[in-house]
Amino acid sequence: MKENFLEIKDLKKSFGSGEARQDVLRGMDFTVAKGEFCVLLGPSGSGKSTLLNIIGGIDTPDSGYVSINGDKLEDMNEHQLTLYRRKHLGYVFQMYNLIPNLNVKENIEVGAYLSDKPLDVEEVITTLGLQDHKYKYPNQLSGGQQQRVSIGRAVVKNPDILMCDEPTGALDYKTSKEILSLIEDCNKKYGSTIIMVTHNEAIRYMADHVIKLRDGVVRHNDINDSKIPASELEW
Amino acid sequence: MRNPLIKRIPKELISDWHKYIVIIVFMVMMIGVISGMYVGHDSMLSSVYSNRDELDLEDGSFELNEKASQELLDDISTGDMADVRAYYISKGFEEADEKVAEAFGDLIDQEMYKDAVEEAYEEAHNEVVKTVDEEWEKISDRYNLDDEDFAPVPVTVYEHFYREEDEDYDLDGNTDANIRIYMSDSPVDRAVFNEGRCPETADEIAIDRMHADNVGVEIGDTIRVGDKSFTVVGLLSYVNYLTLHESNTDMMFDAFGFDVAMVTLEGFDSLSSRIHYSYAFEYVDSPEDKIEKADYSDRFLRSLITQTLVHDNEIEDYLPEYLRQASNFAVSDIEGDSAGSAILCYILIGVIAFIFAVTISNTIDRESTVIGTLRASGYSRAELVMHYMSMPFVVTVIGAVIGNILGYTAFKKIALNLYYNSYSLPSCGVVLSSTALIKTTLIPFLLMLCINLFVIIRKLRLSPLRFLRKDLASHKRKKAIRLPKWSFLRRFRIRILIQNLPNYLILIFGVIFIELMLCFAFGIPDSLDHYKDKAVEMMFADHQYMLMGSEDEDGNVITTSEETAERFSAVSLLYPKKRSSFRVGMGSGGDEGVTVYGIARDSSYISLGNDEDGVYISSAFSNKFSLKAGDAITLNEEYENKSYELKVSGIVDYDGGIAVFMNIDKFNETFDKDEDDFTGFFSRNEITDIDEQYIAREITPEDVTKVSNQLEHSVGGAMDVFKYALIVMTAALIYLLAKIIIEKNENSISMVKILGFENGEIAKLYIAPTAIVVTLFALISFVIGYYLMVWVFHAFILQMDGYLGFWMSRGSMILSVLYLLIGYAFVSVIDFIRIRKIPMDIALKNVD
């Protein structure tokens, strides 16, 4: 049995008040083991992005808690939360959010700068297949290439947890599979715990752990014993 | 590892170089000019102060009616007060004795009348003592002569005689200026020679360098002084005449119509005008500060008054050096210049900092998701604040470094030349100025950093999530404003205008500032011209004569057969200024000199109202101190502890000076004058039948215009440079402001391009609202800028003596608005080019 790394306990979150109040998370419980590839699945409005933001320490729950390696986020002040994100997390968003006037290498260095144990930038660039583009600016790259850079920026930190919010949401089928393969490789090669939010059901098959959300609660919490490589996924 | 975000700074500087060049040039100009002013002024002040010691500047001077006896000079030197009471008693006894003797005639020596004579003497003496005691009580109180704590102020007195002659520098037979001539052997108030040498023969003369510059006299030229010709052998600067103030009450010096000169003893004797028995004095123990100087001066004056009186002489003039315009005006003006320009610099830097902050604020808006990602990845808020602060930091450093280099070199020379164009100053070397560094580098630096820091910290205080969601608005618009059924493009344009409202508010603020600058650029020369044009109208009469006294040598009242001549009386008093200004010192913050006129009833020159109780004040007086009918004013005697409370009954339209008018009867009553007493004549025609020796001076239109003439000459050249610099800055400011709006809308512009809008249509959508706002607010901003300038100018003129109102011609008013619009028209063209260059992929690549 793998050791629990991330623990979510009775997490609740709502937006608005009165009649407009919307309960996005209505008591959520689950755990994620270290090095696990965990997929949070659910339709729009199921609360998966909110959950990811709370785990990432950029949003706060109304009640319940998130604990990483035994440290509860609710006990941390803003500075400690920033340090937590800096030392432990890597973020990949649906939009790449690259810095327009820094080239590929420099954008990846932006991540490396934050880490005490960064990976070798050149190695990451090679792993991501960006060696021919490392001096290009974001506006000279395709969407897929930009997302690779964004993954590189997150991975180069050598984070304990890689948070991916719909990383293939804006990409075509082929590129999406390439990106998923890259994330899979990072999980294997660097041992990062991956938490990926997606509404693409097919991605569940490449994950170690699948959590299905609906209406703010966990509907299914399954361990996938027969996962397949990203390259073999079909949708 | 070095923060890789630093690499953005040079890239940002290069990619947006035209914006940063504008800002850097702006800062270099401001910092450079002000730094140059400070370095120039510090260098000049250091030279002036060292000359004060080296050239033995007096501590004060006085002029007597007659040459002082050695005994009087010795007594004055002690600084002690004379026993005026004993003097009057002794004088009274003499007169009484004479009268008694006269009354008794030959009988006085007869034995039988001995008792009667003695009794008469005693009675007469008692009467004298009684009268003197009564009078003594009055005057001792007035002059504070009974002061038991009085401590004498010993002085060393030097003869410092001068003559005043007419100067004809172009040898055309007409008098061009009044020249004050001193002897070359004076032990005090000596001069430095900027060019040439000291006169050595009776027909050689050295004249003031500034005057010579102004009127075009050079070494080797011949000028006529009185009825004698002199060769100019030197151009000098007297330590007590840094500015050519003819009289200490002159609002402004006059380097055209007044000159000071040095001749040899023989040269001095060869002149024929009367000698002014002027004496300079130096305190034996130097006073330490201004307060002590005032106290010394006050005590010395009491000694001077009493000693002169008991030695049967009269004081014509008394002036302690610390109140002397001619030696202090330049110093306080130089200091004031810098203070004024520094404030202008801070305002401009503040505006630039504000524009910079708005630009950064827009960049933060644009980079919102990147910031969210960086924050989510672990970048702290402080790191991002530092990052966004680095651009203003780098730009300010570049501006400050280049500005300072120029300040110590090119601009310093400009500042010094400006001073040399105005004042009779000695030459000077460069002094490294720490105040320049603090005021032109540190303060703008802090100003720039504080304003930007404030805006950036406020902007970055939001959570990473809000940045990721681009949810940056502090308050959300609840409902879209409904618009009438106009055409689509019109509604679209209105929507853009509403959406950009905060940016337009910034634009309006900028436009107001621009108009203030333009009002400054056009209004100052206009005000000077206007004053000059109105000067002739400002004269009460074509000819105005001030007499030495109302009686001639034989005691007869001076009269004239000129029919249009009308007597008037005048005294000079002081109006206490509010001392809240940042400039203090004579000529810049001391009491205001007021001329009080006593006007004949039914005067054909000045018409006063019917109010017999009150007085009328000149419009200049009213405007300068915001006085109106019904107000009470207090005027003080300059050298006496005497005040006059007057009620203002009305305003006389006279901008030529700070003056009070009252009818002659009230004047005589107020100032305790005899009915026949008067000071001079107003006349339409020249008066030819009064001997010149009785005429102290004739006031001409040139006397009134010398304020504006000199101001114009001093600042004229700089004013033109300043005017064009301000116009360039105006265009630069509009450019920056308009750029902010286009930058802010880049994404939307890119999107409408994708949708198929043509560049012309886009221009109509995004440039037209700006054009409408600029045009609409050009007028309103002009009005606001104009009134701001009136206020600023009034505050400035309050620091000076006399009055000059801010005035702008209609043409200048139109030009002020037009320049803004023309500037904006150019910027619109640049905007249009900018819009054409915005690529469509901006919108595509930033959509989420």
Short mmCIF file of C-alpha atoms in Angstrom, two decimals, chain A residues 53 58-59 78 82 85-86 91 93 95 97-99 101-103 106 109-110 112-114 137 139 141 146 153 157, chain B residues 1-5 7-8 11-12 369-370 373-381 383 464-465 468-469 845 847-848:
data_model
loop_
_atom_site.label_atom_id
_atom_site.label_comp_id
_atom_site.label_asym_id
_atom_site.label_seq_id
_atom_site.Cartn_x
_atom_site.Cartn_y
_atom_site.Cartn_z
CA ASN A 53 -7.14 25.69 -6.97
CA ILE A 58 -4.56 29.77 -4.53
CA ASP A 59 -8.12 29.41 -3.23
CA GLU A 78 0.12 33.85 2.76
CA THR A 82 3.67 31.08 -1.47
CA ARG A 85 3.67 26.57 -4.08
CA ARG A 86 7.24 27.59 -4.78
CA TYR A 91 1.23 24.36 -12.51
CA PHE A 93 -3.02 25.53 -17.28
CA MET A 95 -3.86 28.44 -21.54
CA ASN A 97 0.36 31.92 -20.01
CA LEU A 98 3.94 32.27 -21.21
CA ILE A 99 5.82 35.53 -20.84
CA ASN A 101 9.07 38.77 -24.35
CA LEU A 102 11.06 35.83 -22.97
CA ASN A 103 12.14 33.03 -25.29
CA GLU A 106 14.03 31.83 -20.57
CA GLU A 109 14.20 29.28 -16.52
CA VAL A 110 11.41 31.29 -14.87
CA ALA A 112 13.87 26.78 -12.55
CA TYR A 113 14.64 29.99 -10.65
CA LEU A 114 12.00 29.15 -8.04
CA TYR A 137 9.45 33.60 -28.59
CA ASN A 139 4.28 34.01 -30.54
CA LEU A 141 5.27 28.69 -31.55
CA GLN A 146 3.57 26.60 -26.19
CA ARG A 153 8.28 25.65 -16.85
CA LYS A 157 11.10 22.96 -10.75
CA MET B 1 20.43 31.70 -10.23
CA ARG B 2 19.58 35.20 -11.33
CA ASN B 3 15.90 35.96 -11.69
CA PRO B 4 15.19 35.36 -15.40
CA LEU B 5 12.47 38.00 -15.32
CA LYS B 7 15.89 39.67 -18.93
CA ARG B 8 12.57 41.24 -19.78
CA LYS B 11 13.80 43.65 -24.15
CA GLU B 12 10.94 45.82 -22.96
CA THR B 369 -2.86 35.51 -16.55
CA VAL B 370 0.93 35.39 -16.70
CA THR B 373 0.53 31.68 -13.32
CA LEU B 374 3.72 33.07 -11.80
CA ARG B 375 1.98 33.62 -8.48
CA ALA B 376 0.48 30.12 -8.64
CA SER B 377 3.93 28.75 -9.40
CA GLY B 378 5.36 30.32 -6.28
CA TYR B 379 6.54 33.79 -7.21
CA SER B 380 5.88 36.02 -4.23
CA ARG B 381 4.02 39.31 -4.50
CA GLU B 383 9.17 39.57 -6.28
CA PRO B 464 -3.40 34.69 -7.96
CA LEU B 465 -6.80 33.25 -8.81
CA LEU B 468 -5.76 33.91 -13.61
CA ARG B 469 -9.42 34.76 -14.15
CA LYS B 845 -3.16 33.87 -29.08
CA VAL B 847 -8.06 34.09 -26.09
CA ASP B 848 -9.01 31.73 -23.31
#
